[in-house]
Coordinates of C-alpha atoms in Angstrom, one line a residue:
Chain A
X216 CA 68.6 102.2 95.8
X217 CA 70.5 100.5 93.0
X218 CA 72.0 102.3 90.1
X219 CA 69.1 102.2 87.7
X220 CA 70.3 104.2 84.7
X221 CA 72.0 103.2 81.5
X222 CA 74.5 106.1 81.2
X223 CA 75.3 109.5 82.5
X224 CA 72.6 111.3 80.6
X225 CA 69.9 109.0 81.9
X226 CA 71.2 109.6 85.4
X227 CA 71.2 113.3 85.0
X228 CA 67.7 113.3 83.7
X229 CA 66.5 111.2 86.6
X230 CA 68.1 113.6 89.0
X231 CA 66.4 116.5 87.2
X232 CA 63.1 114.7 87.4
X233 CA 63.7 113.8 91.1
X234 CA 63.6 110.1 90.4
X235 CA 67.1 109.8 91.8
X236 CA 68.5 111.6 94.8
X237 CA 72.2 112.3 94.2
X238 CA 73.1 112.0 97.9
X239 CA 71.3 108.7 98.1
X240 CA 73.1 107.5 94.9
X241 CA 76.4 108.4 96.6
X242 CA 75.4 106.6 99.8
X243 CA 74.5 103.6 97.7
X244 CA 78.0 103.5 96.2
X245 CA 79.6 104.0 99.6
X246 CA 77.5 101.0 100.9
X247 CA 78.6 98.9 97.9
X248 CA 82.3 99.8 98.5
X249 CA 81.8 98.7 102.1
X250 CA 79.9 95.5 101.2
X251 CA 82.5 94.6 98.6
X252 CA 85.6 95.4 100.7
X253 CA 87.0 92.0 99.8
X254 CA 87.7 93.2 96.3
X255 CA 90.2 95.6 97.8
X256 CA 89.5 98.1 94.9
X257 CA 89.8 101.2 96.9
X258 CA 92.8 102.3 99.0
X259 CA 91.1 105.5 100.2
X260 CA 87.4 106.4 100.3
X261 CA 86.3 110.1 100.5
X262 CA 82.8 109.4 101.9
X263 CA 82.2 112.7 103.7
X264 CA 83.5 114.9 100.9
X265 CA 81.5 112.9 98.3
X266 CA 78.3 113.2 100.3
X267 CA 78.7 116.9 100.9
X268 CA 79.5 117.5 97.2
X269 CA 76.5 115.4 96.3
X270 CA 74.1 117.8 98.1
X271 CA 75.7 120.9 96.5
X272 CA 75.8 119.4 93.0
X273 CA 72.2 118.1 93.3
X274 CA 71.2 121.7 94.0
X275 CA 73.1 122.9 91.0
X276 CA 71.4 120.3 88.8
X277 CA 68.0 121.3 90.1
X278 CA 68.9 125.0 89.5
X279 CA 70.1 124.1 86.0
X280 CA 73.5 125.7 86.8
X281 CA 75.6 122.5 86.7
X282 CA 78.8 121.4 84.9
X283 CA 78.9 118.9 82.1
X284 CA 79.6 115.8 84.4
X285 CA 77.3 116.9 87.3
X286 CA 76.8 114.0 89.6
X287 CA 79.0 111.5 87.8
X288 CA 80.6 109.4 90.6
X289 CA 84.3 108.8 89.7
X290 CA 87.1 106.8 91.3
X291 CA 90.7 107.9 90.7
X292 CA 93.7 105.6 90.4
X293 CA 96.1 106.3 93.2
X294 CA 98.9 107.5 91.0
X295 CA 97.1 110.8 90.3
X296 CA 97.3 113.8 92.7
X297 CA 94.2 115.1 94.5
X298 CA 95.0 118.0 96.7
X299 CA 95.1 117.3 100.5
X300 CA 94.5 113.6 99.8
X301 CA 96.9 110.7 100.1
X302 CA 99.0 109.8 97.0
X303 CA 100.7 106.5 97.5
X304 CA 101.1 104.8 94.1
X305 CA 100.5 101.7 96.2
X306 CA 104.0 102.0 97.4
X307 CA 105.4 101.9 101.0
X308 CA 107.9 104.7 99.9
X309 CA 104.9 107.1 99.6
X310 CA 102.7 105.6 102.4
X311 CA 102.3 108.9 104.2
X312 CA 102.4 111.3 101.2
X313 CA 99.8 114.0 100.9
X314 CA 99.2 115.8 97.6
X315 CA 99.8 119.5 97.6
X316 CA 98.1 120.1 94.2
X317 CA 95.5 118.3 92.0
X318 CA 96.3 116.6 88.7
X319 CA 94.9 118.5 85.7
X320 CA 92.8 115.5 84.6
X321 CA 91.2 115.3 88.1
X322 CA 90.7 119.0 88.3
X323 CA 88.9 119.0 85.0
X324 CA 86.4 116.4 86.3
X325 CA 85.9 118.4 89.5
X326 CA 85.4 121.7 87.6
X327 CA 82.5 119.9 85.7
X328 CA 80.9 118.8 88.9
X329 CA 81.9 115.1 88.9
X330 CA 82.1 113.6 92.4
X331 CA 85.4 112.0 93.4
X332 CA 84.5 109.1 95.6
X333 CA 88.0 107.8 96.4
X334 CA 91.3 106.5 95.2
X335 CA 91.8 103.0 93.8
X336 CA 94.4 100.4 94.4
X337 CA 96.9 99.6 91.6
X338 CA 100.2 97.9 91.0
X339 CA 103.0 99.8 92.7
X340 CA 103.9 102.8 90.5
X341 CA 101.7 101.3 87.8
X342 CA 104.2 98.5 87.2
X343 CA 102.3 95.2 86.8
X344 CA 99.7 93.3 84.8
X345 CA 97.7 91.7 87.6
X346 CA 97.4 94.2 90.5
X347 CA 99.4 91.8 92.7
X348 CA 102.3 94.2 93.1
X349 CA 100.6 96.5 95.6
X350 CA 101.6 97.5 99.1
X351 CA 97.9 97.3 99.9
X352 CA 97.5 93.7 98.7
X353 CA 95.9 92.4 95.5
X354 CA 92.6 93.5 94.0
X355 CA 90.1 90.7 93.2
X356 CA 88.2 90.5 90.0
X357 CA 84.5 91.2 90.6
X358 CA 83.5 88.7 87.9
X359 CA 85.4 85.9 89.8
X360 CA 87.1 86.7 93.0
X361 CA 89.6 83.9 92.6
X362 CA 91.1 85.8 89.6
X363 CA 93.1 88.9 89.1
X364 CA 91.3 92.0 87.7
X365 CA 94.3 92.8 85.6
X366 CA 96.7 95.7 86.1
X367 CA 98.0 98.0 86.7
X368 CA 94.7 100.0 87.0
X369 CA 93.1 96.9 88.6
X370 CA 91.3 98.8 91.4
X371 CA 89.7 101.3 88.9
X372 CA 88.5 98.5 86.7
X373 CA 87.1 96.5 89.6
X374 CA 85.4 99.6 91.0
X375 CA 83.5 100.2 87.8
X376 CA 82.8 96.5 87.0
X377 CA 81.8 95.9 90.6
X378 CA 79.2 98.7 90.6
X379 CA 81.1 100.8 93.2
X380 CA 81.1 104.0 91.1
X381 CA 79.9 105.3 87.7
X382 CA 83.4 105.6 86.1
X383 CA 87.0 105.7 87.0
X384 CA 90.3 107.2 85.8
X385 CA 93.2 104.8 85.1
X386 CA 96.6 105.2 83.5
X387 CA 98.0 103.2 80.6
X388 CA 101.7 102.8 80.0
X389 CA 101.6 99.5 78.2
X390 CA 98.0 98.3 78.6
X391 CA 97.2 99.2 82.2
X392 CA 93.7 100.5 81.2
X393 CA 92.8 98.2 78.4
X394 CA 93.9 94.8 80.0
X395 CA 92.0 95.3 83.2
X396 CA 89.0 96.6 81.2
X397 CA 89.1 93.3 79.2
X398 CA 89.6 91.1 82.3
X399 CA 86.6 92.8 84.1
X400 CA 84.3 93.2 81.1
X401 CA 84.0 96.9 80.8
X402 CA 85.1 99.7 78.5
X403 CA 88.6 101.2 78.9
X404 CA 90.2 103.9 76.6
X405 CA 93.8 104.7 76.3
X406 CA 93.9 108.1 74.5
X407 CA 96.6 109.2 72.1
X408 CA 99.9 110.3 73.7
X409 CA 99.5 114.0 74.5
X410 CA 95.7 114.0 74.3
X411 CA 95.3 114.3 78.1
X412 CA 97.6 116.4 80.3
X413 CA 99.9 114.3 82.5
X414 CA 100.4 117.1 85.1
X415 CA 99.9 115.5 88.5
X416 CA 100.4 112.0 87.3
X417 CA 103.3 110.2 89.1
X418 CA 105.7 109.4 86.3
X419 CA 106.5 105.8 85.4
X420 CA 107.6 106.0 81.8
X421 CA 107.1 109.6 80.6
X422 CA 107.1 108.9 76.8
X423 CA 104.4 106.2 77.3
X424 CA 102.1 107.3 80.1
X425 CA 98.5 108.1 79.2
X426 CA 95.4 108.9 81.4
X427 CA 92.0 107.6 80.4
X428 CA 88.5 106.5 81.5
X429 CA 86.9 103.2 82.5
X430 CA 83.2 103.2 81.9
X431 CA 80.2 100.9 81.4
X432 CA 79.2 102.4 78.0
X433 CA 80.7 104.6 75.2
X434 CA 78.3 107.5 75.8
X435 CA 80.1 108.1 79.1
X436 CA 83.6 107.5 77.5
X437 CA 82.8 110.2 75.0
X438 CA 81.6 112.7 77.5
X439 CA 84.5 112.2 79.9
X440 CA 87.0 112.5 77.1
X441 CA 85.4 115.8 76.0
X442 CA 86.3 117.0 79.5
X443 CA 89.8 115.4 79.9
X444 CA 91.3 116.1 76.5
X445 CA 93.1 119.2 75.5
X446 CA 96.4 121.1 75.9
X447 CA 97.6 122.2 79.3
X448 CA 100.3 124.9 80.1
X449 CA 101.5 122.6 82.9
X450 CA 102.4 119.8 80.5
X451 CA 104.3 120.7 77.4
X452 CA 103.7 117.3 75.8
X453 CA 99.9 117.8 75.9
X454 CA 99.2 118.5 72.2
X455 CA 97.5 121.7 70.9
X456 CA 95.1 119.6 68.8
X457 CA 91.4 120.7 68.8
X458 CA 89.2 118.5 70.9
X459 CA 86.1 117.1 69.0
X460 CA 82.7 117.0 70.6
X461 CA 83.1 113.2 70.9
X462 CA 79.4 112.8 71.8
X463 CA 78.4 114.1 68.4
X464 CA 80.5 111.4 66.7
X465 CA 78.9 108.3 68.2
X466 CA 76.5 107.7 65.3
X467 CA 78.0 105.7 62.5
X468 CA 78.2 107.6 59.2
X469 CA 80.0 105.9 56.4
X470 CA 81.3 102.4 57.3
X471 CA 85.0 102.4 58.3
X472 CA 87.7 100.2 56.9
X473 CA 89.0 97.7 59.5
X474 CA 92.5 96.3 59.4
X475 CA 93.3 92.9 60.7
X476 CA 97.0 92.4 61.6
X477 CA 97.6 88.7 61.0
X478 CA 100.5 88.8 63.5
X479 CA 98.1 89.5 66.3
X480 CA 96.0 86.3 65.6
X481 CA 98.6 83.6 65.2
X482 CA 98.2 81.0 67.9
X483 CA 95.5 82.9 69.6
X484 CA 93.2 81.3 72.2
X485 CA 90.2 79.9 70.2
X486 CA 87.4 81.4 72.3
X487 CA 89.0 84.9 72.0
X488 CA 89.5 84.4 68.3
X489 CA 85.9 83.4 67.8
X490 CA 84.5 86.2 69.8
X491 CA 86.4 88.8 67.8
X492 CA 85.5 87.2 64.5
X493 CA 81.8 87.1 65.4
X494 CA 82.1 90.9 65.9
X495 CA 83.9 91.3 62.6
X496 CA 81.2 89.2 60.8
X497 CA 78.5 91.5 62.2
X498 CA 80.3 94.6 60.9
X499 CA 80.8 93.0 57.5
X500 CA 77.0 92.6 57.3
X501 CA 76.8 96.4 57.8
X502 CA 79.2 96.9 54.9
X503 CA 82.3 97.6 56.9
X504 CA 85.3 96.7 54.8
X505 CA 87.8 94.3 56.4
X506 CA 91.4 94.0 55.0
X507 CA 94.4 92.1 56.2
X508 CA 97.3 94.3 57.1
X509 CA 101.0 93.7 58.2
X510 CA 102.6 94.9 61.4
X511 CA 105.8 93.0 60.8
X512 CA 107.7 94.1 63.9
X513 CA 105.0 93.0 66.3
X514 CA 107.2 90.2 67.6
X515 CA 109.7 92.8 69.0
X516 CA 107.2 95.0 70.9
X517 CA 107.6 93.3 74.3
X518 CA 111.4 93.6 74.2
X519 CA 111.3 97.2 73.0
X520 CA 108.6 98.2 75.4
X521 CA 110.2 96.7 78.5
X522 CA 113.7 98.0 77.7
X523 CA 112.5 101.6 77.2
X524 CA 109.9 101.7 80.0
X525 CA 112.4 100.2 82.5
X526 CA 115.0 102.7 81.4
X527 CA 112.6 105.6 81.8
X528 CA 111.3 104.2 85.2
X529 CA 114.8 103.8 86.6
X530 CA 115.4 107.5 85.8
X531 CA 112.0 108.7 87.0
X532 CA 112.1 106.7 90.3
X533 CA 115.6 108.1 91.2
X534 CA 113.6 111.0 92.8
X535 CA 112.6 108.8 95.7
X536 CA 115.6 109.4 97.8
X537 CA 114.1 109.9 101.3
X538 CA 115.1 113.6 101.4
X539 CA 112.4 115.9 100.1
X540 CA 109.4 113.6 100.4
X541 CA 108.5 110.0 101.0
X542 CA 109.5 107.7 103.7
X543 CA 113.1 107.8 105.0
X544 CA 114.8 104.8 106.6
X545 CA 115.0 105.1 110.4
X546 CA 118.7 104.3 110.7
X547 CA 121.7 105.4 108.5
X548 CA 125.2 106.5 109.1
X549 CA 125.8 108.5 105.9
X550 CA 124.0 109.8 102.8
X551 CA 124.7 106.8 100.7
X552 CA 123.3 104.5 103.3
X553 CA 120.3 106.8 103.7
X554 CA 119.6 106.5 100.0
X555 CA 120.1 102.8 99.7
X556 CA 118.2 101.8 102.8
X557 CA 115.3 104.2 102.1
X558 CA 114.9 102.8 98.6
X559 CA 115.4 99.2 99.5
X560 CA 112.9 99.3 102.3
X561 CA 110.4 101.5 100.4
X562 CA 110.2 99.8 96.9
X563 CA 108.5 96.5 96.3
X564 CA 110.1 93.6 94.4
X565 CA 108.9 94.3 90.9
X566 CA 109.7 98.0 91.1
X567 CA 113.3 97.1 92.2
X568 CA 113.6 94.5 89.4
X569 CA 112.6 97.1 86.8
X570 CA 114.9 99.8 88.3
X571 CA 117.8 97.3 88.1
X572 CA 117.1 96.3 84.5
X573 CA 116.5 100.0 83.5
X574 CA 119.8 101.0 85.1
X575 CA 121.5 98.2 83.4
X576 CA 120.3 99.0 79.9
X577 CA 121.2 102.7 80.4
X578 CA 124.7 101.9 81.8
X579 CA 127.9 102.5 80.0
X580 CA 128.7 99.5 77.7
X581 CA 125.0 98.4 77.3
X582 CA 123.4 101.7 76.3
X583 CA 123.8 101.1 72.5
X584 CA 123.1 97.3 72.6
X585 CA 119.8 97.7 74.5
X586 CA 118.5 101.3 74.9
X587 CA 119.5 102.8 71.6
X588 CA 118.7 99.6 69.7
X589 CA 115.2 99.6 71.3
X590 CA 114.6 103.2 70.4
X591 CA 115.4 102.4 66.7
X592 CA 113.0 99.5 66.7
X593 CA 110.4 101.8 68.3
X594 CA 110.6 103.9 65.2
X595 CA 110.1 100.9 63.0
X596 CA 107.1 99.9 65.0
X597 CA 105.6 103.4 64.8
X598 CA 106.3 103.4 61.0
X599 CA 104.4 100.1 60.7
X600 CA 101.3 101.7 62.2
X601 CA 101.7 104.9 60.0
X602 CA 101.8 102.7 56.9
X603 CA 98.8 100.7 58.1
X604 CA 96.7 103.7 58.7
X605 CA 97.2 104.8 55.1
X606 CA 95.0 101.9 54.2
X607 CA 92.6 101.4 57.1
X608 CA 90.7 103.6 59.7
X609 CA 90.9 101.3 62.6
X610 CA 92.8 98.1 63.6
X611 CA 91.2 95.2 65.4
X612 CA 93.0 92.8 67.7
X613 CA 92.5 90.9 70.9
X614 CA 93.2 93.0 74.0
X615 CA 94.8 90.0 75.8
X616 CA 96.1 86.6 74.8
X617 CA 93.9 85.0 77.6
X618 CA 91.1 85.9 79.9
X619 CA 91.6 86.8 83.6
X620 CA 94.0 84.4 85.3
X621 CA 94.1 83.0 88.8
X622 CA 95.7 85.1 91.6
X623 CA 99.3 83.9 92.1
X624 CA 99.4 82.0 88.8
X625 CA 102.0 84.2 87.2
X626 CA 103.9 85.9 90.0
X627 CA 106.8 83.5 90.0
X628 CA 107.7 84.2 86.4
X629 CA 108.1 87.9 85.6
X630 CA 108.9 87.3 81.9
X631 CA 105.8 85.2 81.5
X632 CA 103.7 88.1 83.0
X633 CA 105.4 90.6 80.6
X634 CA 104.6 88.4 77.6
X635 CA 100.9 88.8 78.3
X636 CA 101.1 92.5 77.3
X637 CA 101.9 91.5 73.7
X638 CA 98.8 93.1 72.1
X639 CA 98.6 96.3 74.1
X640 CA 102.2 97.7 74.2
X641 CA 102.4 98.6 70.6
X642 CA 99.8 101.4 70.9
X643 CA 102.0 103.0 73.6
X644 CA 105.1 102.6 71.5
X645 CA 103.5 104.3 68.6
X646 CA 101.6 106.9 70.8
X647 CA 98.2 106.0 69.2
X648 CA 94.8 105.7 70.9
X649 CA 93.3 102.2 71.7
X650 CA 90.1 101.0 73.4
X651 CA 89.1 97.7 74.9
X652 CA 85.4 96.8 74.8
X653 CA 83.7 93.6 76.0
X654 CA 82.7 91.2 73.1
X655 CA 81.7 88.1 74.9
X656 CA 82.7 85.5 77.6
X657 CA 84.6 82.3 77.6
X658 CA 83.3 79.0 78.8
X659 CA 84.1 80.0 82.4
X660 CA 82.1 83.1 82.1
X661 CA 85.2 85.4 82.0
X662 CA 85.0 88.5 79.8
X663 CA 86.8 88.8 76.4
X664 CA 88.1 92.1 75.3
X665 CA 88.3 93.4 71.7
X666 CA 91.0 96.0 71.2
X667 CA 90.5 98.7 68.5
X668 CA 93.3 101.0 67.6
X669 CA 93.2 104.2 65.5
X670 CA 95.7 106.8 64.3
X671 CA 96.8 109.5 66.7
X672 CA 94.0 111.9 67.7
X673 CA 91.3 109.8 66.0
X674 CA 89.6 108.7 69.3
X675 CA 86.2 109.5 67.8
X676 CA 86.7 106.6 65.3
X677 CA 87.2 104.3 68.2
X678 CA 84.1 105.6 70.0
X679 CA 82.0 105.4 66.9
X680 CA 82.7 101.8 66.0
X681 CA 82.7 100.7 69.7
X682 CA 79.3 102.3 70.1
X683 CA 78.0 100.4 67.1
X684 CA 79.4 97.1 68.4
X685 CA 78.0 97.6 71.9
X686 CA 74.5 98.8 70.9
Chain I
X236 CA 125.6 89.0 77.5
X237 CA 124.9 87.2 80.8
X238 CA 125.1 89.3 84.0
X239 CA 127.0 87.9 87.0
X240 CA 127.1 88.8 90.7
X241 CA 129.8 91.5 90.3
X242 CA 127.9 93.2 87.6
X243 CA 124.6 93.1 89.4
X244 CA 126.2 94.5 92.5
X245 CA 127.7 97.3 90.4
X246 CA 124.2 98.1 89.0
X247 CA 122.7 98.0 92.5
X248 CA 125.3 100.6 93.6
X249 CA 124.3 102.8 90.6
X250 CA 120.6 102.4 91.4
X251 CA 121.1 102.9 95.1
X252 CA 119.5 99.6 96.2
X253 CA 120.6 96.9 98.6
X254 CA 119.8 93.2 98.2
X255 CA 120.4 90.1 100.4
X256 CA 122.4 87.2 99.0
X257 CA 119.2 85.2 98.3
X258 CA 117.7 88.3 96.5
X259 CA 120.9 88.6 94.4
X260 CA 120.6 84.9 93.3
X261 CA 117.0 85.4 92.2
X262 CA 117.7 88.8 90.6
X263 CA 120.5 87.4 88.5
X264 CA 118.3 84.6 87.2
X265 CA 115.4 87.0 86.4
X266 CA 117.6 89.6 84.8
X267 CA 119.4 87.0 82.7
X268 CA 116.0 85.5 81.6
X269 CA 114.7 88.9 80.7
X270 CA 117.8 90.1 79.0
X271 CA 118.1 86.9 77.0
X272 CA 114.6 87.5 75.7
X273 CA 115.5 91.1 74.9
X274 CA 118.4 90.0 72.8
X275 CA 115.8 89.1 70.2
X276 CA 116.3 92.6 69.0
X277 CA 119.7 91.6 67.6
X278 CA 117.8 89.8 64.8
X279 CA 116.5 93.0 63.3
X280 CA 118.6 95.3 61.1
X281 CA 118.4 98.9 62.3
X282 CA 121.2 100.4 60.1
X283 CA 120.2 103.9 59.1
X284 CA 117.2 104.0 61.5
X285 CA 117.1 107.1 63.7
X286 CA 116.2 106.3 67.4
X287 CA 112.7 107.4 68.5
X288 CA 112.8 108.8 72.0
X289 CA 109.3 110.1 72.0
X290 CA 106.0 109.4 70.1
X291 CA 105.0 113.1 70.0
X292 CA 105.6 115.3 66.9
X293 CA 105.8 118.4 69.1
X294 CA 109.1 120.3 69.0
X295 CA 110.0 123.1 71.4
X296 CA 106.5 124.1 72.5
X297 CA 107.0 127.5 74.0
X298 CA 104.4 129.4 76.1
X299 CA 104.3 133.0 77.4
X300 CA 106.1 133.5 80.6
X301 CA 103.2 134.4 82.8
X302 CA 103.8 134.1 86.6
X303 CA 101.2 132.1 88.5
X304 CA 101.0 131.1 92.1
X305 CA 102.6 127.8 92.9
X306 CA 102.8 125.8 96.0
X307 CA 103.8 127.4 99.4
X308 CA 106.9 126.8 101.5
X309 CA 104.7 124.9 104.0
X310 CA 103.6 122.6 101.1
X311 CA 107.3 122.1 100.2
X312 CA 108.1 120.7 103.6
X313 CA 104.8 118.9 104.1
X314 CA 106.0 115.5 103.0
X315 CA 109.6 115.6 104.2
X316 CA 110.4 113.4 107.2
X317 CA 113.3 115.5 108.4
X318 CA 113.4 119.3 108.1
X319 CA 113.5 122.5 110.2
X320 CA 110.9 124.3 108.0
X321 CA 113.7 126.1 106.2
X322 CA 116.0 123.3 105.1
X323 CA 115.8 119.5 104.5
X324 CA 118.1 117.9 107.0
X325 CA 120.5 115.2 105.8
X326 CA 123.7 113.6 107.2
X327 CA 126.8 115.7 106.9
X328 CA 128.4 115.1 103.5
X329 CA 131.4 117.5 103.6
X330 CA 134.2 116.7 106.1

C-alpha cells in the first residue's frame, strides 16, 4: 500500500474513514526502508516500537482522542536523544551510547502521537555538507544514487525524499537542513535560533545549532512547527516568544515585499539563477514587490562561520574523553594517553580537523586575530540583515551554488566543500529563520532549491510565501 | 600566519589528539589553506564593533527553582566503559 495522501491532514482523514490502516502504513514504510537499504538513510530502525505504536495510535484516532500529529511517521537525525535508543552522532566515539532521556523536540512529537520510525545517518557530529563523514558510510541521494544527498542531515533528507517516512527532524548549524532539502528536492526549514529547544541535541556549535523539519509540503511544516516551537525550562536559550498557529497563516493575505541580495547572485550557476527568477516573475504577477538589497558582508560569511563553529566545536567536543561515556581506548599507561588515544581512535578525520582549527583560533596569540575578529564581523553580518528587514519581509536567494554533486567529488578539498555553504551560513550567523523549497530541476534532473529568509521569529512569512509558490 | 609542524603538534597536545607523520603533513597543508582563506577577514575594518557571541537577545533568563526528577545513578554509569557503579575508574593521577 503506497502512501496515497498529499499531506498529514489527508492521511488523518483517510485513517478516520478507514481508507488507510496505520499499521499497514507503517509496514509499508518499513518495507521501503528495507528495499532502499542501499540509500543508507537509516542507522537504526525501530520497527517493533513503530508497529505497536501504530496500533495504539490508530485506536486513539478512531476514538477521536488523538494528538495533533497522530500517525505522522517521523525519522529522527541521530544527533537527537531518544530514551533507551542508540545515539551515535555517526561517530565511533559514541558507537555504543544509549540515551538516558529524550530530546524535548522529539518528546513533543511523541506527546502528539507521532510515530518515531528510526534514527537517520548524518555527518559525524553534524560536521559536513555531503554526508560522507559518517562512521556508517555515506548516504546516497534518492534522486540519483551516484550523488550525495547533502549534509549534514543527509539521512533525514533522503528518508523523506525516498518515501521512507512522512517527515523527519534534522539539525542546521550552517545549512545542514536546507542544503540536503535542496539536493533531494524537498522542503527543509531552519527555524530562528531559540525557536525550538535544543535540550537533548548533541552540541556542535551552541550559538548556531537549530532543530527543524524535513517535509514534502508546507502544510506539514506548519503543523510540525506548531508542535516543536516554544520555550523549554531545560534550554534557557529557547525564547519565550509566543508560538503562532502556523497552519492559520498559510493563506496569502497582502503580498509581501521580497528582497534580492545582489551579492548572492553574482556568478551563480545559470540553471539555478533561471529557476529562481522564474519563481520571482510568478510572484511579481501576483503583485509581490521585488527590491534589490545589499548584504555587503556576504563575502565574509564562510570565514566567520567556520572560525566560530570550529571554536565552539573544539570546546563542545572536549567532553568526549573516554571517562564518563563513550568509547575508551583499550590500552593506555596514564590519563593523558587515555585521553589522546580515545579521542584519536574515536573521532573521524573531518571532526579532528575542525577540533584542531578550533583549538588554534582559540589559542593564546591567535584568539584576537581569528576568534574575536570573527565575532565582530558576525555582528556586522547580523546588522546587515536587521537593516534589510526594515525594507523587506523576506529575502530570496539560492540555497546552494550547485545541485547535488557526485560522491567523492569534493572530499579531497575541505575548503572547497566549505565554500559550498556560502548561501546558507548567514542565516545561522544572524540567528534568523530560513527555508529551502524545490523550484525546479536542472538538465540532469537534479532538484534546485530556493532559499527564503525572514527576520527572527517570522517563520509564518516563510511558510506563507512557500505555500503560495508550491501550490 | 602559516602554521608549522611544531605549532600543529602543540595544538594537538592542547586538543588531546594524536596524529601520524603523514597525517601531520596533510593537516598542516589543510590548516594553512583554510587559515589563509580566513585571513580575508583582515580586509574589513572592525574598529569600534562589539563582538557578537550569540545571536539571541535574551539576557539572564531566570526560572523558578523547582526540583524535578532527573536521571538515576544507574543511568549515570550506563554509558561508561569502566566503573564500579559508584565511581568512574581512571588511571592513577596522583603519585
